[in-house]
Amino acid sequence: MQVIYDITDWLWANVIGYTLLGVGLYFTIRLKFPQVKHFFRAIRTMKKSVQGDDGGVSGFGTLMAALGGQLGTGSLVGVSSALFIGGPGAIFWMWMTALFGMIVSFSETVLGQAFRVKDKDGNYQGGPAYYIEKGLRNKPLAIIISFLYVLGIGIAIASIQTNSIANAFTGVVNIHPIIPGIIVVILAFLVTIGGMQRLANVSTFIVPLMVVVYFSVVLYIVVINFAYIPTIFGAIFESAFTGKSAVGGVVGWTVAEAFRSGVARGMFSNDAGNGSAAIMHASADVKHPVDQGFLGMIGTFITTIIICTATALAILMTGALESGQDGILLLQTAFGSVLGSLGSWIVFFAMFLFGFTTLLADMHYGESNLTYIFKERKKIPILVFRVVLAMILVLASVVKLNVIWAAVDLILGMIVFINVLSLMLLFKYVRYIYQHYFREVERGNENPRWDYDLDITKINLSDVDDPHYKKVAKNSVEI
């Protein structure tokens, strides 16, 4: 197991972290800082996307489902683990991952929309496997990343959800963790068998509620500890570049530890770079890929800049980091120090709702990639996947968290490497679609419409007014 720890540490500290931030910076410069320039347009787009185009799954619904996947353990356990491993400086690198990750998420979502296909049930399927096959014409690589998604997200990350929920429950009730693990698995499967529409509906109800409640509690902790804010932010910036010790503590962290844990857990919290959110966003019925791209961008902002920062402030302001706890128990220590036993219960309910919606999303990602691999022969593989996953999720409730994190980091590292390389090669299509959208806006059309039957690989990308855009179209591919 130590070998896996060493490999993942080296990958994230020396390869994945720099690659992800570098690609995000490159995309930001090429598109002229859209995450800043068009931030408020993205907010307006979110408000307009409550209803799906032509009565399908709405953009807002898929955003809530994607947020359900992003707001889970990444925003709670991920932040706690980042602070435990990398100290306060890890939060700075989480912010950097979010800033440049916003444009990476935008690009993934746009490609997921542009290269999506419609299955025989009338549902849209998309994501990295589809844009790698159709955009790069590389089906073997698409199949490889699909298997990695099934293992890394559909199983490994899903396992973190049941583990964290079960441990949060044992933090307030004296019960064996396998019991809440079984209950969570049963509830999750009751939702997922209803398909994407039910997942979107459940997430649309749960996600906004849990964000408001959780943020309100953290805001209370911040207000009563307001005097510590300058010290906390000073520690975050100092630790990010000098590796100094925590506020008032004697335990020190290196800059490398802060960078590695901040980038890894930051990416885990918002999915930027791993392409999984693009799978969810591809199912939305919207007029233009850029509209959904904006929602993907907002999702990254909400998860890391707002929720992860709130979690970090709660831990740092209460001094809980000095307790030596890790994962969800660290956050319960922080809340408990201010609110007593009520704080532990609040964290449990937050972890249950956050983790439950994440589990739903992770299961969807696994099944979506099995659909890509097996197509019309998907029923038996998906059935086998559900049975095996149910057993693994129950067992995961009693496995040590660091063992699961090691598997997640290793597989996600491979996924991010393949996906980010693909994004670089396909960025020309992102740029073209982006230019097409704003060319229409400049002409007075505030609601641009994209031709989803278009084969974008066959048009003149140097001219968004190319008449070929109107002429070249293919029927939706059925799987």
Tab-separated table of C-alpha atoms in Angstrom:
chain	number	residue	atom	x	y	z
A	1	MET	CA	0.000	0.000	0.000
A	2	GLN	CA	2.884	2.372	0.725
A	3	VAL	CA	3.983	2.030	-2.912
A	4	ILE	CA	0.574	3.333	-4.042
A	5	TYR	CA	0.855	6.266	-1.626
A	6	ASP	CA	4.294	7.143	-3.004
A	7	ILE	CA	3.152	6.918	-6.633
A	8	THR	CA	0.087	9.099	-6.085
A	9	ASP	CA	2.090	11.660	-4.104
A	10	TRP	CA	4.630	11.929	-6.924
A	11	LEU	CA	1.971	12.107	-9.660
A	12	TRP	CA	-0.045	14.868	-8.024
A	13	ALA	CA	2.921	16.877	-6.778
A	14	ASN	CA	5.020	16.704	-9.961
A	15	VAL	CA	2.732	15.982	-12.924
A	16	ILE	CA	-1.029	16.257	-12.480
A	17	GLY	CA	-1.096	19.434	-10.385
A	18	TYR	CA	1.083	21.482	-12.710
A	19	THR	CA	-0.622	20.084	-15.816
A	20	LEU	CA	-4.118	20.942	-14.572
A	21	LEU	CA	-3.206	24.475	-13.525
A	22	GLY	CA	-1.162	25.048	-16.680
A	23	VAL	CA	-3.953	23.964	-19.011
A	24	GLY	CA	-6.441	26.083	-17.077
A	25	LEU	CA	-4.170	29.116	-17.404
A	26	TYR	CA	-3.699	28.500	-21.144
A	27	PHE	CA	-7.456	28.184	-21.766
A	28	THR	CA	-8.082	31.296	-19.667
A	29	ILE	CA	-5.672	33.373	-21.721
A	30	ARG	CA	-6.908	32.051	-25.088
A	31	LEU	CA	-10.552	32.781	-24.227
A	32	LYS	CA	-9.663	36.061	-22.483
A	33	PHE	CA	-10.692	35.271	-18.906
A	34	PRO	CA	-14.332	34.228	-19.467
A	35	GLN	CA	-14.690	33.077	-15.850
A	36	VAL	CA	-14.276	36.736	-14.866
A	37	LYS	CA	-15.623	38.584	-17.912
A	38	HIS	CA	-18.808	36.540	-18.263
A	39	PHE	CA	-19.410	35.568	-14.649
A	40	PHE	CA	-22.658	37.540	-14.310
A	41	ARG	CA	-23.884	36.297	-17.682
A	42	ALA	CA	-23.346	32.797	-16.314
A	43	ILE	CA	-25.492	33.702	-13.282
A	44	ARG	CA	-28.255	34.979	-15.591
A	45	THR	CA	-28.005	31.819	-17.666
A	46	MET	CA	-28.488	29.737	-14.533
A	47	LYS	CA	-31.664	31.659	-13.685
A	48	LYS	CA	-33.046	31.096	-17.199
A	49	SER	CA	-32.270	27.378	-17.303
A	50	VAL	CA	-34.906	26.096	-14.871
A	51	GLN	CA	-36.987	24.665	-17.719
A	52	GLY	CA	-35.428	22.305	-20.253
A	53	ASP	CA	-35.505	23.113	-23.951
A	54	ASP	CA	-38.314	21.163	-25.689
A	55	GLY	CA	-39.457	19.760	-22.332
A	56	GLY	CA	-36.306	17.716	-21.691
A	57	VAL	CA	-33.972	17.633	-18.708
A	58	SER	CA	-33.302	21.244	-17.743
A	59	GLY	CA	-29.885	22.847	-17.598
A	60	PHE	CA	-30.579	23.835	-13.999
A	61	GLY	CA	-31.596	20.275	-13.143
A	62	THR	CA	-28.354	18.849	-14.517
A	63	LEU	CA	-26.390	21.596	-12.745
A	64	MET	CA	-28.022	20.575	-9.453
A	65	ALA	CA	-27.294	16.902	-10.202
A	66	ALA	CA	-23.684	17.761	-11.078
A	67	LEU	CA	-23.427	19.924	-7.953
A	68	GLY	CA	-24.817	17.012	-5.988
A	69	GLY	CA	-21.812	15.052	-7.224
A	70	GLN	CA	-19.398	17.921	-6.551
A	71	LEU	CA	-20.750	19.026	-3.168
A	72	GLY	CA	-20.325	15.685	-1.467
A	73	THR	CA	-17.296	14.507	0.395
A	74	GLY	CA	-15.080	16.818	-1.660
A	75	SER	CA	-16.537	19.860	0.089
A	76	LEU	CA	-16.452	18.294	3.548
A	77	VAL	CA	-14.090	15.318	3.828
A	78	GLY	CA	-11.882	16.553	0.970
A	79	VAL	CA	-11.264	19.908	2.640
A	80	SER	CA	-10.687	18.269	6.015
A	81	SER	CA	-8.173	15.841	4.510
A	82	ALA	CA	-6.453	18.648	2.565
A	83	LEU	CA	-5.964	20.636	5.777
A	84	PHE	CA	-4.834	17.545	7.704
A	85	ILE	CA	-2.234	16.624	5.064
A	86	GLY	CA	-1.184	20.032	3.698
A	87	GLY	CA	-2.104	22.567	6.359
A	88	PRO	CA	-3.789	25.964	5.806
A	89	GLY	CA	-1.773	26.576	2.619
A	90	ALA	CA	-3.703	23.798	0.882
A	91	ILE	CA	-6.743	26.093	0.791
A	92	PHE	CA	-4.895	28.633	-1.362
A	93	TRP	CA	-4.116	25.936	-3.931
A	94	MET	CA	-7.728	24.798	-3.806
A	95	TRP	CA	-8.683	28.357	-4.772
A	96	MET	CA	-6.211	28.341	-7.642
A	97	THR	CA	-7.580	25.008	-8.813
A	98	ALA	CA	-11.064	26.525	-8.767
A	99	LEU	CA	-10.069	29.731	-10.583
A	100	PHE	CA	-8.463	27.905	-13.499
A	101	GLY	CA	-10.689	24.878	-13.047
A	102	MET	CA	-13.727	27.010	-13.915
A	103	ILE	CA	-12.567	27.338	-17.515
A	104	VAL	CA	-11.562	23.671	-17.628
A	105	SER	CA	-15.084	22.744	-16.469
A	106	PHE	CA	-16.501	25.117	-19.078
A	107	SER	CA	-14.490	23.414	-21.819
A	108	GLU	CA	-15.423	19.900	-20.685
A	109	THR	CA	-19.101	20.803	-20.580
A	110	VAL	CA	-19.075	22.458	-24.020
A	111	LEU	CA	-17.408	19.401	-25.546
A	112	GLY	CA	-19.781	17.088	-23.695
A	113	GLN	CA	-22.698	18.940	-25.279
A	114	ALA	CA	-21.154	19.246	-28.741
A	115	PHE	CA	-20.276	15.553	-29.098
A	116	ARG	CA	-23.214	14.007	-27.248
A	117	VAL	CA	-25.464	11.373	-28.799
A	118	LYS	CA	-29.073	10.338	-28.271
A	119	ASP	CA	-29.807	6.801	-27.172
A	120	LYS	CA	-32.808	4.693	-28.154
A	121	ASP	CA	-34.744	5.894	-25.111
A	122	GLY	CA	-34.389	9.500	-26.203
A	123	ASN	CA	-31.839	10.383	-23.512
A	124	TYR	CA	-28.626	12.235	-24.273
A	125	GLN	CA	-25.307	10.571	-23.440
A	126	GLY	CA	-22.002	12.400	-23.475
A	127	GLY	CA	-18.746	13.090	-21.701
A	128	PRO	CA	-15.028	12.399	-22.214
A	129	ALA	CA	-15.477	8.989	-23.851
A	130	TYR	CA	-17.720	10.512	-26.497
A	131	TYR	CA	-15.594	13.545	-27.313
A	132	ILE	CA	-12.457	11.418	-27.363
A	133	GLU	CA	-14.026	8.952	-29.806
A	134	LYS	CA	-15.790	11.495	-32.047
A	135	GLY	CA	-13.376	14.411	-31.706
A	136	LEU	CA	-10.042	12.600	-31.593
A	137	ARG	CA	-11.213	9.536	-33.547
A	138	ASN	CA	-9.617	7.356	-30.865
A	139	LYS	CA	-12.070	4.720	-29.667
A	140	PRO	CA	-9.513	2.540	-27.785
A	141	LEU	CA	-8.563	5.516	-25.601
A	142	ALA	CA	-12.252	6.306	-25.096
A	143	ILE	CA	-12.894	2.764	-23.860
A	144	ILE	CA	-9.889	2.947	-21.521
A	145	ILE	CA	-11.088	6.164	-19.880
A	146	SER	CA	-14.608	4.710	-19.610
A	147	PHE	CA	-13.292	1.730	-17.635
A	148	LEU	CA	-11.309	4.102	-15.435
A	149	TYR	CA	-14.496	6.093	-14.757
A	150	VAL	CA	-16.341	2.934	-13.761
A	151	LEU	CA	-13.534	1.952	-11.365
A	152	GLY	CA	-12.464	5.387	-10.135
A	153	ILE	CA	-15.748	7.246	-9.858
A	154	GLY	CA	-18.482	4.624	-10.118
A	155	ILE	CA	-16.818	2.486	-7.443
A	156	ALA	CA	-13.878	4.148	-5.616
A	157	ILE	CA	-15.312	7.649	-5.124
A	158	ALA	CA	-18.764	6.200	-4.493
A	159	SER	CA	-17.162	4.167	-1.693
A	160	ILE	CA	-15.969	7.359	0.001
A	161	GLN	CA	-19.572	8.528	0.245
A	162	THR	CA	-20.840	5.514	2.201
A	163	ASN	CA	-17.681	5.505	4.320
A	164	SER	CA	-18.082	9.172	5.243
A	165	ILE	CA	-21.835	8.965	5.878
A	166	ALA	CA	-21.408	5.865	8.054
A	167	ASN	CA	-18.578	7.453	10.043
A	168	ALA	CA	-20.527	10.691	10.476
A	169	PHE	CA	-23.432	8.678	11.886
A	170	THR	CA	-21.207	6.752	14.300
A	171	GLY	CA	-19.922	10.136	15.451
A	172	VAL	CA	-23.348	10.905	16.958
A	173	VAL	CA	-24.855	7.451	17.593
A	174	ASN	CA	-23.198	4.349	19.023
A	175	ILE	CA	-23.895	1.989	16.128
A	176	HIS	CA	-21.897	-0.253	13.837
A	177	PRO	CA	-21.082	1.713	10.636
A	178	ILE	CA	-22.213	-1.114	8.368
A	179	ILE	CA	-25.862	-0.483	9.331
A	180	PRO	CA	-26.083	3.117	8.022
A	181	GLY	CA	-23.994	1.921	5.075
A	182	ILE	CA	-26.675	-0.605	4.107
A	183	ILE	CA	-29.463	1.959	4.504
A	184	VAL	CA	-27.697	4.504	2.277
A	185	VAL	CA	-27.080	1.923	-0.442
A	186	ILE	CA	-30.754	0.892	-0.517
A	187	LEU	CA	-31.952	4.504	-0.756
A	188	ALA	CA	-29.444	5.309	-3.497
A	189	PHE	CA	-30.521	2.414	-5.686
A	190	LEU	CA	-34.192	3.362	-5.297
A	191	VAL	CA	-33.385	6.748	-6.834
A	192	THR	CA	-30.965	5.683	-9.574
A	193	ILE	CA	-33.294	3.081	-11.075
A	194	GLY	CA	-35.537	6.030	-11.982
A	195	GLY	CA	-32.950	7.326	-14.433
A	196	MET	CA	-31.527	10.774	-15.108
A	197	GLN	CA	-34.869	12.583	-14.809
A	198	ARG	CA	-35.477	11.304	-11.280
A	199	LEU	CA	-31.868	12.047	-10.324
A	200	ALA	CA	-32.254	15.629	-11.604
A	201	ASN	CA	-35.552	16.048	-9.751
A	202	VAL	CA	-34.180	14.759	-6.450
A	203	SER	CA	-31.034	16.875	-6.752
A	204	THR	CA	-33.014	20.011	-7.676
A	205	PHE	CA	-34.866	19.674	-4.368
A	206	ILE	CA	-31.995	18.615	-2.081
A	207	VAL	CA	-28.984	20.597	-3.326
A	208	PRO	CA	-30.213	24.213	-2.916
A	209	LEU	CA	-31.624	23.370	0.525
A	210	MET	CA	-28.456	21.769	1.845
A	211	VAL	CA	-26.238	24.573	0.487
A	212	VAL	CA	-28.302	27.259	2.248
A	213	VAL	CA	-28.498	25.402	5.577
A	214	TYR	CA	-24.829	24.385	5.652
A	215	PHE	CA	-23.577	27.809	4.632
A	216	SER	CA	-25.800	29.466	7.255
A	217	VAL	CA	-24.290	27.380	10.054
A	218	VAL	CA	-20.738	28.086	8.878
A	219	LEU	CA	-21.586	31.787	8.626
A	220	TYR	CA	-22.581	31.693	12.299
A	221	ILE	CA	-19.211	30.152	13.208
A	222	VAL	CA	-17.406	32.804	11.150
A	223	VAL	CA	-19.362	35.670	12.736
A	224	ILE	CA	-18.628	34.633	16.315
A	225	ASN	CA	-14.952	34.211	15.395
A	226	PHE	CA	-14.784	37.265	13.145
A	227	ALA	CA	-11.735	38.715	14.887
A	228	TYR	CA	-9.633	35.741	13.710
A	229	ILE	CA	-10.280	36.280	9.987
A	230	PRO	CA	-7.086	38.324	9.278
A	231	THR	CA	-4.983	35.748	11.132
A	232	ILE	CA	-6.618	32.815	9.318
A	233	PHE	CA	-6.166	34.298	5.851
A	234	GLY	CA	-2.610	35.290	6.729
A	235	ALA	CA	-1.887	31.683	7.702
A	236	ILE	CA	-3.405	30.405	4.444
A	237	PHE	CA	-1.195	32.601	2.243
A	238	GLU	CA	1.927	32.189	4.379
A	239	SER	CA	1.601	28.417	4.577
A	240	ALA	CA	1.016	28.151	0.814
A	241	PHE	CA	4.462	29.561	0.038
A	242	THR	CA	6.585	29.017	3.141
A	243	GLY	CA	5.216	25.848	4.732
A	244	LYS	CA	4.993	27.465	8.154
A	245	SER	CA	3.042	25.821	10.974
A	246	ALA	CA	-0.673	26.177	11.610
A	247	VAL	CA	-2.134	29.027	13.628
A	248	GLY	CA	-1.088	28.545	17.225
A	249	GLY	CA	0.175	25.046	16.530
A	250	VAL	CA	3.458	23.232	16.453
A	251	VAL	CA	2.775	20.872	13.555
A	252	GLY	CA	4.322	22.034	10.285
A	253	TRP	CA	3.563	21.331	6.631
A	254	THR	CA	5.758	21.708	3.591
A	255	VAL	CA	4.888	23.769	0.520
A	256	ALA	CA	4.829	20.557	-1.523
A	257	GLU	CA	2.296	19.017	0.852
A	258	ALA	CA	0.116	22.123	0.633
A	259	PHE	CA	0.301	22.161	-3.165
A	260	ARG	CA	-0.288	18.456	-3.632
A	261	SER	CA	-3.208	18.153	-1.221
A	262	GLY	CA	-4.753	21.467	-2.263
A	263	VAL	CA	-4.770	20.665	-5.978
A	264	ALA	CA	-5.795	17.017	-5.535
A	265	ARG	CA	-8.625	17.744	-3.096
A	266	GLY	CA	-9.583	20.930	-4.940
A	267	MET	CA	-10.031	18.978	-8.153
A	268	PHE	CA	-11.864	16.273	-6.230
A	269	SER	CA	-14.285	18.856	-4.834
A	270	ASN	CA	-15.216	20.452	-8.165
A	271	ASP	CA	-14.417	17.680	-10.697
A	272	ALA	CA	-12.507	20.134	-12.912
A	273	GLY	CA	-10.142	18.160	-15.103
A	274	ASN	CA	-11.590	14.704	-14.531
A	275	GLY	CA	-14.479	15.280	-16.956
A	276	SER	CA	-17.148	13.614	-14.852
A	277	ALA	CA	-19.401	16.689	-14.629
A	278	ALA	CA	-19.428	16.798	-18.442
A	279	ILE	CA	-21.219	13.432	-18.376
A	280	MET	CA	-24.042	14.956	-16.342
A	281	HIS	CA	-24.172	18.255	-18.247
A	282	ALA	CA	-24.347	16.452	-21.601
A	283	SER	CA	-27.872	15.269	-20.737
A	284	ALA	CA	-29.280	18.807	-20.514
A	285	ASP	CA	-31.637	20.130	-23.184
A	286	VAL	CA	-30.323	23.630	-23.823
A	287	LYS	CA	-30.159	25.857	-26.896
A	288	HIS	CA	-26.375	26.185	-27.030
A	289	PRO	CA	-23.380	24.316	-25.528
A	290	VAL	CA	-22.012	27.589	-24.144
A	291	ASP	CA	-25.153	28.040	-22.024
A	292	GLN	CA	-24.462	24.747	-20.270
A	293	GLY	CA	-20.741	25.528	-20.222
A	294	PHE	CA	-21.523	28.569	-18.102
A	295	LEU	CA	-23.436	26.367	-15.677
A	296	GLY	CA	-20.486	23.978	-15.463
A	297	MET	CA	-18.312	26.986	-14.643
A	298	ILE	CA	-20.697	28.166	-11.911
A	299	GLY	CA	-20.726	24.675	-10.412
A	300	THR	CA	-16.965	24.822	-9.883
A	301	PHE	CA	-17.256	28.268	-8.292
A	302	ILE	CA	-19.984	27.188	-5.863
A	303	THR	CA	-18.273	24.003	-4.744
A	304	THR	CA	-14.756	25.274	-4.128
A	305	ILE	CA	-14.846	29.040	-3.719
A	306	ILE	CA	-17.974	29.067	-1.546
A	307	ILE	CA	-18.557	25.706	0.154
A	308	CYS	CA	-14.952	24.500	0.482
A	309	THR	CA	-13.843	27.890	1.800
A	310	ALA	CA	-16.682	27.826	4.319
A	311	THR	CA	-15.633	24.384	5.520
A	312	ALA	CA	-11.988	25.453	5.807
A	313	LEU	CA	-12.872	28.569	7.809
A	314	ALA	CA	-14.994	26.528	10.230
A	315	ILE	CA	-12.070	24.149	10.874
A	316	LEU	CA	-9.351	26.791	11.120
A	317	MET	CA	-11.324	29.294	13.205
A	318	THR	CA	-12.259	26.729	15.854
A	319	GLY	CA	-8.729	25.340	16.170
A	320	ALA	CA	-10.007	21.857	15.363
A	321	LEU	CA	-7.003	21.182	13.113
A	322	GLU	CA	-4.901	20.745	16.262
A	323	SER	CA	-7.093	17.832	17.387
A	324	GLY	CA	-5.292	15.372	15.103
A	325	GLN	CA	-8.583	14.175	13.611
A	326	ASP	CA	-8.970	13.548	9.870
A	327	GLY	CA	-11.883	13.385	7.456
A	328	ILE	CA	-15.447	13.929	8.618
A	329	LEU	CA	-14.457	13.546	12.282
A	330	LEU	CA	-12.299	16.680	11.970
A	331	LEU	CA	-15.284	18.690	10.750
A	332	GLN	CA	-17.487	17.279	13.522
A	333	THR	CA	-14.843	18.353	16.027
A	334	ALA	CA	-14.930	21.878	14.607
A	335	PHE	CA	-18.715	22.180	14.680
A	336	GLY	CA	-18.939	20.437	18.049
A	337	SER	CA	-16.523	22.894	19.649
A	338	VAL	CA	-18.991	25.707	18.935
A	339	LEU	CA	-22.401	24.037	18.934
A	340	GLY	CA	-21.826	21.013	21.163
A	341	SER	CA	-23.592	17.784	20.230
A	342	LEU	CA	-25.868	19.777	17.901
A	343	GLY	CA	-22.807	20.567	15.790
A	344	SER	CA	-22.017	16.886	15.324
A	345	TRP	CA	-25.612	16.219	14.261
A	346	ILE	CA	-25.510	19.114	11.771
A	347	VAL	CA	-22.363	17.688	10.191
A	348	PHE	CA	-23.989	14.274	10.017
A	349	PHE	CA	-27.065	15.596	8.204
A	350	ALA	CA	-24.868	17.701	5.902
A	351	MET	CA	-22.689	14.689	5.195
A	352	PHE	CA	-25.724	12.517	4.582
A	353	LEU	CA	-27.304	14.940	2.099
A	354	PHE	CA	-24.024	15.944	0.452
A	355	GLY	CA	-22.741	12.379	0.350
A	356	PHE	CA	-26.048	10.924	-0.779
A	357	THR	CA	-26.390	13.197	-3.810
A	358	THR	CA	-22.736	12.574	-4.639
A	359	LEU	CA	-23.307	8.846	-4.429
A	360	LEU	CA	-26.241	9.182	-6.842
A	361	ALA	CA	-24.087	11.113	-9.293
A	362	ASP	CA	-21.170	8.679	-9.005
A	363	MET	CA	-23.447	5.718	-9.697
A	364	HIS	CA	-24.835	7.545	-12.727
A	365	TYR	CA	-21.303	8.193	-14.010
A	366	GLY	CA	-20.453	4.518	-13.677
A	367	GLU	CA	-23.579	3.371	-15.496
A	368	SER	CA	-23.212	6.045	-18.176
A	369	ASN	CA	-19.736	4.793	-19.045
A	370	LEU	CA	-20.916	1.186	-19.071
A	371	THR	CA	-23.597	2.341	-21.532
A	372	TYR	CA	-20.847	3.777	-23.723
A	373	ILE	CA	-18.775	0.579	-23.613
A	374	PHE	CA	-21.529	-1.983	-24.128
A	375	LYS	CA	-24.188	0.134	-25.930
A	376	GLU	CA	-27.304	-1.954	-26.661
A	377	ARG	CA	-25.813	-4.856	-24.639
A	378	LYS	CA	-25.629	-2.687	-21.524
A	379	LYS	CA	-28.422	-4.262	-19.421
A	380	ILE	CA	-26.491	-7.238	-18.036
A	381	PRO	CA	-23.230	-5.296	-17.376
A	382	ILE	CA	-25.201	-2.585	-15.559
A	383	LEU	CA	-27.034	-5.207	-13.501
A	384	VAL	CA	-23.733	-6.862	-12.553
A	385	PHE	CA	-22.277	-3.421	-11.769
A	386	ARG	CA	-25.166	-2.612	-9.426
A	387	VAL	CA	-24.875	-5.909	-7.542
A	388	VAL	CA	-21.076	-5.696	-7.170
A	389	LEU	CA	-21.231	-2.003	-6.286
A	390	ALA	CA	-23.837	-2.614	-3.586
A	391	MET	CA	-21.547	-5.142	-1.878
A	392	ILE	CA	-18.481	-2.889	-2.201
A	393	LEU	CA	-20.328	0.166	-0.847
A	394	VAL	CA	-21.480	-1.734	2.232
A	395	LEU	CA	-17.955	-3.029	2.891
A	396	ALA	CA	-16.533	0.462	2.300
A	397	SER	CA	-18.428	1.714	5.343
A	398	VAL	CA	-15.962	-0.154	7.586
A	399	VAL	CA	-12.725	0.331	5.574
A	400	LYS	CA	-10.112	2.905	6.636
A	401	LEU	CA	-10.512	6.190	4.737
A	402	ASN	CA	-6.839	6.509	3.735
A	403	VAL	CA	-7.015	3.207	1.847
A	404	ILE	CA	-9.928	4.454	-0.279
A	405	TRP	CA	-8.252	7.830	-0.864
A	406	ALA	CA	-5.148	6.069	-2.194
A	407	ALA	CA	-7.223	4.232	-4.814
A	408	VAL	CA	-9.126	7.394	-5.727
A	409	ASP	CA	-5.984	9.497	-6.148
A	410	LEU	CA	-4.275	6.890	-8.325
A	411	ILE	CA	-7.195	6.287	-10.696
A	412	LEU	CA	-8.215	9.959	-10.834
A	413	GLY	CA	-4.642	10.855	-11.687
A	414	MET	CA	-4.807	8.626	-14.758
A	415	ILE	CA	-8.248	9.990	-15.701
A	416	VAL	CA	-7.137	13.616	-15.392
A	417	PHE	CA	-4.012	13.003	-17.457
A	418	ILE	CA	-5.973	11.425	-20.332
A	419	ASN	CA	-8.822	13.934	-20.160
A	420	VAL	CA	-6.678	17.071	-19.942
A	421	LEU	CA	-4.524	15.904	-22.860
A	422	SER	CA	-7.735	15.353	-24.850
A	423	LEU	CA	-9.011	18.807	-23.885
A	424	MET	CA	-5.826	20.371	-25.233
A	425	LEU	CA	-6.240	18.595	-28.560
A	426	LEU	CA	-9.947	19.468	-28.778
A	427	PHE	CA	-9.680	23.047	-27.543
A	428	LYS	CA	-10.067	24.367	-31.101
A	429	TYR	CA	-13.685	23.183	-31.046
A	430	VAL	CA	-14.324	24.822	-27.679
A	431	ARG	CA	-12.952	28.090	-29.023
A	432	TYR	CA	-15.063	27.875	-32.185
A	433	ILE	CA	-18.305	27.188	-30.280
A	434	TYR	CA	-17.470	29.998	-27.860
A	435	GLN	CA	-16.877	32.419	-30.737
A	436	HIS	CA	-20.087	31.313	-32.462
A	437	TYR	CA	-22.093	32.053	-29.320
A	438	PHE	CA	-20.752	35.563	-28.864
A	439	ARG	CA	-20.925	36.372	-32.566
A	440	GLU	CA	-24.654	35.755	-32.273
A	441	VAL	CA	-24.822	37.884	-29.122
A	442	GLU	CA	-23.057	40.736	-30.947
A	443	ARG	CA	-25.732	40.544	-33.626
A	444	GLY	CA	-28.425	41.129	-31.027
A	445	ASN	CA	-29.416	37.505	-30.435
A	446	GLU	CA	-29.322	37.033	-26.667
A	447	ASN	CA	-30.399	33.397	-26.968
A	448	PRO	CA	-28.091	31.802	-29.553
A	449	ARG	CA	-29.049	28.366	-30.839
A	450	TRP	CA	-26.580	25.662	-31.843
A	451	ASP	CA	-27.211	23.079	-34.539
A	452	TYR	CA	-26.729	19.855	-32.575
A	453	ASP	CA	-26.931	17.797	-35.760
A	454	LEU	CA	-23.752	19.484	-36.933
A	455	ASP	CA	-20.552	17.470	-37.315
A	456	ILE	CA	-18.181	20.102	-35.992
A	457	THR	CA	-15.121	18.132	-37.128
A	458	LYS	CA	-16.030	18.908	-40.766
A	459	ILE	CA	-16.398	22.676	-40.688
A	460	ASN	CA	-14.004	25.558	-41.272
A	461	LEU	CA	-12.974	26.506	-37.741
A	462	SER	CA	-11.269	29.691	-38.899
A	463	ASP	CA	-14.582	31.400	-39.712
A	464	VAL	CA	-17.683	31.255	-37.520
A	465	ASP	CA	-19.669	32.636	-40.472
A	466	ASP	CA	-18.573	29.774	-42.731
A	467	PRO	CA	-21.646	28.792	-44.795
A	468	HIS	CA	-20.491	25.194	-44.346
A	469	TYR	CA	-21.846	25.504	-40.791
A	470	LYS	CA	-25.346	25.614	-42.213
A	471	LYS	CA	-24.776	22.905	-44.790
A	472	VAL	CA	-22.939	20.141	-43.002
A	473	ALA	CA	-25.125	18.235	-40.571
A	474	LYS	CA	-25.567	14.665	-39.556
A	475	ASN	CA	-28.430	12.929	-37.904
A	476	SER	CA	-28.035	12.257	-34.158
A	477	VAL	CA	-26.065	9.085	-33.599
A	478	GLU	CA	-28.046	6.404	-31.803
A	479	ILE	CA	-26.458	3.951	-29.428
